[in-house]
Short mmCIF file of C-alpha atoms in Angstrom, two decimals:
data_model
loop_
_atom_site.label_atom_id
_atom_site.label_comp_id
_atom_site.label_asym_id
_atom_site.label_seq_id
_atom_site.Cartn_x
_atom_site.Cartn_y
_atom_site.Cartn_z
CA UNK A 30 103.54 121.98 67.18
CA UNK A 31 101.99 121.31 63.70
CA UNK A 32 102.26 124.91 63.14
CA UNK A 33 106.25 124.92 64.00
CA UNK A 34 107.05 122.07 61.83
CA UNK A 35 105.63 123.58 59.14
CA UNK A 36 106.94 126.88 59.57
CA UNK A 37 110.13 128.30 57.67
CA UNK A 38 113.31 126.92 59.71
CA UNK A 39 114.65 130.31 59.87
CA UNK A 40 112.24 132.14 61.41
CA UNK A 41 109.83 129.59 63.43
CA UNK A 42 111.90 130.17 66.29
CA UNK A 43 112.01 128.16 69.89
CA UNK A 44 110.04 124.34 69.47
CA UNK A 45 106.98 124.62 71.53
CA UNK A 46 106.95 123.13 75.10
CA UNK A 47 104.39 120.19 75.44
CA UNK A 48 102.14 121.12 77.99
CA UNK A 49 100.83 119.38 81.40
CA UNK A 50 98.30 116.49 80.59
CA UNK A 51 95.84 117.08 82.80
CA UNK A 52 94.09 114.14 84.16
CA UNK A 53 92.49 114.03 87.13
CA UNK A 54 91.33 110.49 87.32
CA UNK A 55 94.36 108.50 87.40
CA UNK A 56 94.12 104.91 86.08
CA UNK A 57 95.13 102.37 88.76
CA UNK A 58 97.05 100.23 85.83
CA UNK A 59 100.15 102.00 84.86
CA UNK A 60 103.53 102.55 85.97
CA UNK A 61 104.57 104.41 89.53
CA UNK A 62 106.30 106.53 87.42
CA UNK A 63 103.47 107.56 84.76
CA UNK A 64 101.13 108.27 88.03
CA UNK A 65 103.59 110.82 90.01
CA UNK A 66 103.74 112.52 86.89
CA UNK A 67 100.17 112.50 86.14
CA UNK A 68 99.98 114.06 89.61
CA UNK A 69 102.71 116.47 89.18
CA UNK A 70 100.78 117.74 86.32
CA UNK A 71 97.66 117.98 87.89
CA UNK A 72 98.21 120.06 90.23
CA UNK A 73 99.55 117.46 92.59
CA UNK A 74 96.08 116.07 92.91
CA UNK A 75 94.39 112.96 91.76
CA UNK A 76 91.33 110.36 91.93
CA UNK A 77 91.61 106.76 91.55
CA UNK A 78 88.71 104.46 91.25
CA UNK A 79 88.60 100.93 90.37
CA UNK A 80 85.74 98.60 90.70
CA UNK A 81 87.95 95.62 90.62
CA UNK A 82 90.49 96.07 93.64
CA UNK A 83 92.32 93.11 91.82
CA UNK A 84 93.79 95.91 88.93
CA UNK A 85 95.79 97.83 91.81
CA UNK A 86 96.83 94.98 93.50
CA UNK A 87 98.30 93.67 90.14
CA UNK A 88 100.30 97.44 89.24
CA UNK A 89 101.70 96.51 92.99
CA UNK A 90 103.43 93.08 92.16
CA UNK A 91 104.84 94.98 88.95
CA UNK A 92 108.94 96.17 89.93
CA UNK A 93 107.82 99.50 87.36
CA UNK A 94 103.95 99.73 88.87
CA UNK A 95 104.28 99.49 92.81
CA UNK A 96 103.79 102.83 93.96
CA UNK A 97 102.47 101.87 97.32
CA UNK A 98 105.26 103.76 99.21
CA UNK A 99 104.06 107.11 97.31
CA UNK A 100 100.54 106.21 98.23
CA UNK A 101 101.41 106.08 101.81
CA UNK A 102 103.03 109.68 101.56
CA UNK A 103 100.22 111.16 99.76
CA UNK A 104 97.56 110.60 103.09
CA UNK A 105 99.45 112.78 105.13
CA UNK A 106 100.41 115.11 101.84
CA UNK A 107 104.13 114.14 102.71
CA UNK A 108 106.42 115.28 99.70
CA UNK A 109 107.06 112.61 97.12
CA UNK A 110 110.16 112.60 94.77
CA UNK A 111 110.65 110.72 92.01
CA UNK A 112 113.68 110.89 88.69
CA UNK A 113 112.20 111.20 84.78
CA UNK A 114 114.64 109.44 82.76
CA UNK A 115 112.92 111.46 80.01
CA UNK A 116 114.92 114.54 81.24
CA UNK A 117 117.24 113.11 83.28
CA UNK A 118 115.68 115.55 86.20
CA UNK A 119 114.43 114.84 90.01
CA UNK A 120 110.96 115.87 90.03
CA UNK A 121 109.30 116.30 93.72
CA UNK A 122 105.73 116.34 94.38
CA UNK A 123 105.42 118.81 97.96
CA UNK A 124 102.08 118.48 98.72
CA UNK A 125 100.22 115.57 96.89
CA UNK A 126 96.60 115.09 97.00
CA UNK A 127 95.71 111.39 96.08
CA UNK A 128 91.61 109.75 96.69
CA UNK A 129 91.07 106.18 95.86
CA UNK A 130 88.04 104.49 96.31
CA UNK A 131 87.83 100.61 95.43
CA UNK A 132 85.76 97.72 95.42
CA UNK A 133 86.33 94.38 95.71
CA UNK A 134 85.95 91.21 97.77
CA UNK A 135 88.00 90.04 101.10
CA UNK A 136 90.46 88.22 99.25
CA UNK A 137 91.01 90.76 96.99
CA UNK A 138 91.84 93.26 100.17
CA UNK A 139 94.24 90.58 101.10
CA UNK A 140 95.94 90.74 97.37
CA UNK A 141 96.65 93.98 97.51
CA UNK A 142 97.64 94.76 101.58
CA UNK A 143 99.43 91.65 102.45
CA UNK A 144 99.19 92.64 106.53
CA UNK A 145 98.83 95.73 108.33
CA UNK A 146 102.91 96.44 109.64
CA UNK A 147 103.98 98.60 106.25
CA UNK A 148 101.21 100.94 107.21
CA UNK A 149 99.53 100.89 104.15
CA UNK A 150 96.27 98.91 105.71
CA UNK A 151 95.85 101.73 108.34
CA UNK A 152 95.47 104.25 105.31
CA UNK A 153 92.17 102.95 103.93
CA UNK A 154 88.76 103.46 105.23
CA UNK A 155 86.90 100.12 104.92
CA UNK A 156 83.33 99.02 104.54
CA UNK A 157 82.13 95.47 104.52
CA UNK A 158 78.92 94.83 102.81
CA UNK A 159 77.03 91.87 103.76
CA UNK A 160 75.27 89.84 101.17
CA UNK A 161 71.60 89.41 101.31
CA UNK A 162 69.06 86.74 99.75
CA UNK A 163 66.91 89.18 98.38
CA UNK A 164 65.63 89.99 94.86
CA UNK A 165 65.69 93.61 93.55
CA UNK A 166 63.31 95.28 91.38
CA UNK A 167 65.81 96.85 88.48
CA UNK A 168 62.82 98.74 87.18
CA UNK A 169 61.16 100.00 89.91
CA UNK A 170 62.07 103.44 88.91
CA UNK A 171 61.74 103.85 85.34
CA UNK A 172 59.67 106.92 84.98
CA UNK A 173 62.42 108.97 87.12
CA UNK A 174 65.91 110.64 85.84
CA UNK A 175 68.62 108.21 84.68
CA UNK A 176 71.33 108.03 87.18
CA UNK A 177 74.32 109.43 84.42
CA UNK A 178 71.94 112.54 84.63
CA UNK A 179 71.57 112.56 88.32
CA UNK A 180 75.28 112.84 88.76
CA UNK A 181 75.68 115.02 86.05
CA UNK A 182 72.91 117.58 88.05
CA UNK A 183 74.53 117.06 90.93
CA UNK A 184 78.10 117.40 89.84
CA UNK A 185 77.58 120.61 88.41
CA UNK A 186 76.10 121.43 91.65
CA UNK A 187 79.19 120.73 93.30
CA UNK A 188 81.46 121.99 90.98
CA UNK A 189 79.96 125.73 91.59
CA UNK A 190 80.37 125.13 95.08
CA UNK A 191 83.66 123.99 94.61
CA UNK A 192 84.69 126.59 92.75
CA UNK A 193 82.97 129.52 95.22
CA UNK A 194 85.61 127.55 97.82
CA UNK A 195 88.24 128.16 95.88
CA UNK A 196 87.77 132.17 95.48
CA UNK A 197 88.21 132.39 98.99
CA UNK A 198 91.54 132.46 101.02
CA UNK A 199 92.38 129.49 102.93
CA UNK A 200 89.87 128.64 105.72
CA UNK A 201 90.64 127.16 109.02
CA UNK A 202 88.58 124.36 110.75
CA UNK A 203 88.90 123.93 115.15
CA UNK A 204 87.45 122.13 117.28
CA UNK A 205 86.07 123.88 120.43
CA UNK A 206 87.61 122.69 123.49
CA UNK A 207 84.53 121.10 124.88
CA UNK A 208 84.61 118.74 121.71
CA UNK A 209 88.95 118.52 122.02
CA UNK A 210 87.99 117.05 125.18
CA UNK A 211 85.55 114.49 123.88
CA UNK A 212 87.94 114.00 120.66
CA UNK A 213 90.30 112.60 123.02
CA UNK A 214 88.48 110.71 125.24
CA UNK A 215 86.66 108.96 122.32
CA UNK A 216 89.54 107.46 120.70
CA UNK A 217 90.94 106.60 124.12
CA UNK A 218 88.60 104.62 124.54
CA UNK A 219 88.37 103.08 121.36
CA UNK A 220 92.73 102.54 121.61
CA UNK A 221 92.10 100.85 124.65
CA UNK A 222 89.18 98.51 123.43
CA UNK A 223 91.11 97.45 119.96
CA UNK A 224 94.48 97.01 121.56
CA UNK A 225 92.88 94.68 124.07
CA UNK A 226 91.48 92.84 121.36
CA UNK A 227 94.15 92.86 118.53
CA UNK A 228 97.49 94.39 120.30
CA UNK A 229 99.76 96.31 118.75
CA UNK A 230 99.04 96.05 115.12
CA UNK A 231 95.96 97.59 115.19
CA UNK A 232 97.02 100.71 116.83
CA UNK A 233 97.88 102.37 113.48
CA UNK A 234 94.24 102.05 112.36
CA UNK A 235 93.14 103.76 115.26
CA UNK A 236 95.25 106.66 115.36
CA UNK A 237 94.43 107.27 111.58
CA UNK A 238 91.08 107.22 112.18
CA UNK A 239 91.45 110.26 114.28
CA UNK A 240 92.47 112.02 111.69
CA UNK A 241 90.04 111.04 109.15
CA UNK A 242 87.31 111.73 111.50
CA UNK A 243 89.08 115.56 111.81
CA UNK A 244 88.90 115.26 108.06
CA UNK A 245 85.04 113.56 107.25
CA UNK A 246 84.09 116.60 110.32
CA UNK A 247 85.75 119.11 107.44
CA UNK A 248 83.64 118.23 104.97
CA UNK A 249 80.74 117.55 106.41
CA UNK A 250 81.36 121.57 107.73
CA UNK A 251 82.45 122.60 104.23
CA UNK A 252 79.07 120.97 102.84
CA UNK A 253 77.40 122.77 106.13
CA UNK A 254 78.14 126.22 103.97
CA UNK A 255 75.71 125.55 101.04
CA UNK A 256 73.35 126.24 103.46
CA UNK A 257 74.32 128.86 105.26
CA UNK A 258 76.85 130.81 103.07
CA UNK A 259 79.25 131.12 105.80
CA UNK A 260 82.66 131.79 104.32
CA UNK A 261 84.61 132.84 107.46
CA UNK A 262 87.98 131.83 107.54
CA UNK A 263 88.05 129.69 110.66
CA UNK A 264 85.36 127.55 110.99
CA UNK A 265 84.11 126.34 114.46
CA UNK A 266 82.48 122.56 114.35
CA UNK A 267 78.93 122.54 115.30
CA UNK A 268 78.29 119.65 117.27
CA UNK A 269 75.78 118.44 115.37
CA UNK A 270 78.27 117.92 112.22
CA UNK A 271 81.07 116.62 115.10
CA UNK A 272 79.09 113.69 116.64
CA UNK A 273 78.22 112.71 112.81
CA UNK A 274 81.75 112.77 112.30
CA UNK A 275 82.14 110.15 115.29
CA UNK A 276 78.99 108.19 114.51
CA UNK A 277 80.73 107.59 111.07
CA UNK A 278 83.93 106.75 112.77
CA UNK A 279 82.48 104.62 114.83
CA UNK A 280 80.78 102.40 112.53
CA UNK A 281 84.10 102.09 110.02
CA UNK A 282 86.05 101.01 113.34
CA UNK A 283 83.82 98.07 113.36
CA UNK A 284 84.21 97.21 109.93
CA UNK A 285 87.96 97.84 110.15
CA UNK A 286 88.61 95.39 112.94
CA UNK A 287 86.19 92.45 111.09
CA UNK A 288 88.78 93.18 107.99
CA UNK A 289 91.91 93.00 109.92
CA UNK A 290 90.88 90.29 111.88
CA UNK A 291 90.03 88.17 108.27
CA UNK A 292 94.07 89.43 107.20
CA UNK A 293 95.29 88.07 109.61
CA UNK A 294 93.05 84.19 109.60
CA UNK A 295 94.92 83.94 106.31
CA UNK A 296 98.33 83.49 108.28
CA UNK A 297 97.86 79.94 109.90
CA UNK A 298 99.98 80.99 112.98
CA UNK A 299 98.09 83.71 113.89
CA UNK A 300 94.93 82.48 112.93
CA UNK A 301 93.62 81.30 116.55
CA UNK A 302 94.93 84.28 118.37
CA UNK A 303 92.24 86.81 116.04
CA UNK A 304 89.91 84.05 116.20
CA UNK A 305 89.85 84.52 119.94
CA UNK A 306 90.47 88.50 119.98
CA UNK A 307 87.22 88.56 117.62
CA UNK A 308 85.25 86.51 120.10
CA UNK A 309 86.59 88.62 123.31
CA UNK A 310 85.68 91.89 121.58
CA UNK A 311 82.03 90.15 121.04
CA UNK A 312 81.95 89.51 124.48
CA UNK A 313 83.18 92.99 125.57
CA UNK A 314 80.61 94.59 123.56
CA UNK A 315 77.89 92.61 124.87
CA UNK A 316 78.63 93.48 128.56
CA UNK A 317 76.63 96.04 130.24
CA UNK A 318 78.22 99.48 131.24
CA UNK A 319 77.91 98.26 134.41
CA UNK A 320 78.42 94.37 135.78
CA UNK A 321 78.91 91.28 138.19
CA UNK A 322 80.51 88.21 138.16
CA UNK A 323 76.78 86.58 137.51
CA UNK A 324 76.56 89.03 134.77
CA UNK A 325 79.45 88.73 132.81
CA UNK A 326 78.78 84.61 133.01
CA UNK A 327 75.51 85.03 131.26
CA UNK A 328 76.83 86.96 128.44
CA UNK A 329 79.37 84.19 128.25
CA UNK A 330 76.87 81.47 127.89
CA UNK A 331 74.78 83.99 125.10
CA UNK A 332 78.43 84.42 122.99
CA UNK A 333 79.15 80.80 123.32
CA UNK A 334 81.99 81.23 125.82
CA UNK A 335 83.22 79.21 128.68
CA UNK A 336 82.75 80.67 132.49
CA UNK A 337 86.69 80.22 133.00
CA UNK A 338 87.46 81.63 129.76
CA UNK A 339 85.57 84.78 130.95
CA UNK A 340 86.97 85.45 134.39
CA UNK A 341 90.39 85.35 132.74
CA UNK A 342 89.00 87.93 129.73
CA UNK A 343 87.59 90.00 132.51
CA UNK A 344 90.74 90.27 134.13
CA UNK A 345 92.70 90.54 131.24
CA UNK A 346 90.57 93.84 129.84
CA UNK A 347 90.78 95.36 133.46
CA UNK A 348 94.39 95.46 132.91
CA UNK A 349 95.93 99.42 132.95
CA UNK A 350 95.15 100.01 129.29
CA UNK A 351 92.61 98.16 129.08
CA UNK A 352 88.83 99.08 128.44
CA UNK A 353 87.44 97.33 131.99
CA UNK A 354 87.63 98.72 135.66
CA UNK A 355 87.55 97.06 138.77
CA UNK A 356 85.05 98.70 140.87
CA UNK A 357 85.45 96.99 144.04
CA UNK A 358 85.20 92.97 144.71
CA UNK A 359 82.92 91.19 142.54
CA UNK A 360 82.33 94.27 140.58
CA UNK A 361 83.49 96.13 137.06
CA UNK A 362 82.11 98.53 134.79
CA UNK A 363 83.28 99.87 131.11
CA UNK A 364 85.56 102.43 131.25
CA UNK A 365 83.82 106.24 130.10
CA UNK A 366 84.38 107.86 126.91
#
C-alpha cells in the first residue's frame, strides 16, 4: 500500500486489496461482528481462551458483542451469516470451526448461561474442580525445563503432526458394530438415569455428549497415529481408545449434572425440585446392581433419606424410562448398559 501511494497516479494502477488478518486466537472481548469476520478470515476456524469466564459473559450482555447464537451454530459447523456494513455485503461462514476453553467459578457459569433451554449450556463440556486445603511446593521443580518451553517442544511436536494430517485426503472414523451397539446402549442408559433425575432439561446435555464422545474417540484415534503411522482413510476405533472415550464421558456427565443442578438452585422455584433430583441420583448411584426392599432402606439411612421417601423413589425410577426394573415382588435391579 505504501508503495501505491507513493507511486505516479498514472501508472500505479488498481489500489491493493487488504488482505485476510489472520488470527487464530480470537479474543473473547469484541464485537459479534469483529469475531465472524476474524473467522471468515481464518479459514473459518478459531480458538478462544479466557481465564476469566466473566470477559465472555460481559461481550454477551453487549447488543454489538452477543454472539452466542453463532456460537451455538459453530458446534455442529452449521453455516453462519452475518452483513459487513463496511461493504454493504452478506458474508456466510459454511462450515465454522470455533474451540473455547474457559475458566472460571460457578457463578461465573451462571453469568454467562443463564439456564440450559437456549441450548447453549448443552454445548460446553464442564469440569468442576474441588478446592483442597493443601500447600504446594512452587519450586519443587526448578532444575527442570520452564513450562513456556515445554509447550513450545511440544507444540512444535504437534504442529508436524498436524501438518502430516493435513497432506492427506480426508479420513473417515467408524465405529465397529460391536461398539455401535454398546454406543447406544451406554447413553441409554445414561438418558434414562439423568432424565429420572433432572427431566427434560437435561436431555440436551446428554445427547451432545454423544457426540463429543464420537469426537474425544477421534482424537484420541488421530493421536493413536503418531504411533503407528497409520494414515488409512477410514479409521476403525480400537476399543481400547473407545472405552477411554466413554470413561471420559462418563466422568464429565457427573460434573455436568452437579453444574446444572447449581443453575438451576439459583432460581428459588426450582430450587427444591434439583435439591431433591441431586439427592435421588445419590441414592440411585449408591444402590447395588442388584437389590431388596431391606437393601434399598439401608442405603437410604447411609444418604440421609427417609424409608417412605425411598419406596416412592424406587417406584418412581422403575417407571418405563426409567433406570430401575422390577424383577419380581420385593425385588429390582439397575437396568444394563
Amino acid at each position: 500500500m505504501a508503495q501505491w501511494e507513493g507511486a505516479d497516479r498514472k501508472t500505479r494502477g488498481t489500489k491493493p486489496k487488504k488482505p485476510a488478518q489472520s488470527m487464530l486466537i480470537i479474543p473473547a472481548n469484541t464485537s459479534a461482528t469483529a469475531v465472524y469476520q476474524l473467522l471468515k478470515e481464518n479459514d473459518e476456524k478459531g480458538l478462544i481462551f479466557e481465564t476469566e469466564g466473566d470477559t465472555l459473559a460481559n461481550t454477551f450482555e453487549t447488543d454489538f458483542g452477543n454472539f452466542s447464537d453463532g456460537f451455538r451454530k459453530a458446534f455442529h459447523h452449521e453455516p453462519i451469516t452475518y452483513h459487513r456494513r463496511t461493504n454493504d455485503e452478506d458474508v456466510n461462514i459454511d462450515c465454522p470451526r470455533l474451540s473455547t476453553v474457559l475458566t472460571g467459578t460457578p457463578r461465573q457459569v451462571i453469568a454467562l448461561i443463564k439456564d440450559a433451554e437456549n441450548g447453549l449450556f448443552s454445548r460446553f463440556m464442564f469440569y468442576r474442580l474441588e478446592s483442597r486445603l493443601a500447600w504446594k511446593d512452587v519450586f519443587a521443580a526448578q532444575d527442570g525445563m520452564l513450562l513456556d518451553e515445554q509447550f513450545t517442544q511440544w507444540g512444535r511436536e504437534y504442529m508436524d503432526f498436524y501438518d502430516c494430517l493435513l497432506k492427506e485426503n480426508s479420513m473417515r472414523f467408524r465405529l465397529s458394530a460391536e461398539q455401535s451397539k454398546r454406543f447406544n446402549a451406554h447413553f441409554e442408559q445414561m438418558q434414562q438415569r439423568m432424565y429420572a433425575v433432572f427431566k427434560d432439561d437435561i436431555l440436551a446435555s446428554v445427547r451432545r455428549l454423544g457426540l463429543i464422545c464420537f469426537r474425544i474417540a477421534m482424537i484420541i484415534s488421530a493421536l493413536r497415529i503418531k504411533e503407528t503411522g497409520d494414515l488409512s482413510q477410514t479409521f476403525y476405533y480400537t476399543d481400547e481408545d473407545f472405552d477411554v472415550a466413554l470413561t471420559i464421558i462418563d466422568v464429565l456427565s457427573v460434573h455436568t449434572a452437579r453444574i446444572f443442578g447449581e443453575m438451576s438452585q439459583t432460581d428459588v422455584e426450582k430450587a427444591d425440585v434439583f435439591s431433591k433430583g441431586i439427592k435421588r441420583q445419590k441414592f440411585l448411584e449408591a444402590l447395588p446392581a442388584e437389590f431388596d426392599r431391606q437393601d434399598y432402606i439401608e442405603v437410604a439411612k447411609q444418604t440421609g433419606t427417609s424409608p417412605s421417601t425411598a419406596e416412592k423413589w424406587v417406584r418412581f425410577l422403575c417407571s418405563d424410562s426409567g433406570p430401575l426394573e422390577k424383577v419380581e415382588h420385593g425385588r429390582y435391579r439397575k437396568k444394563s448398559k
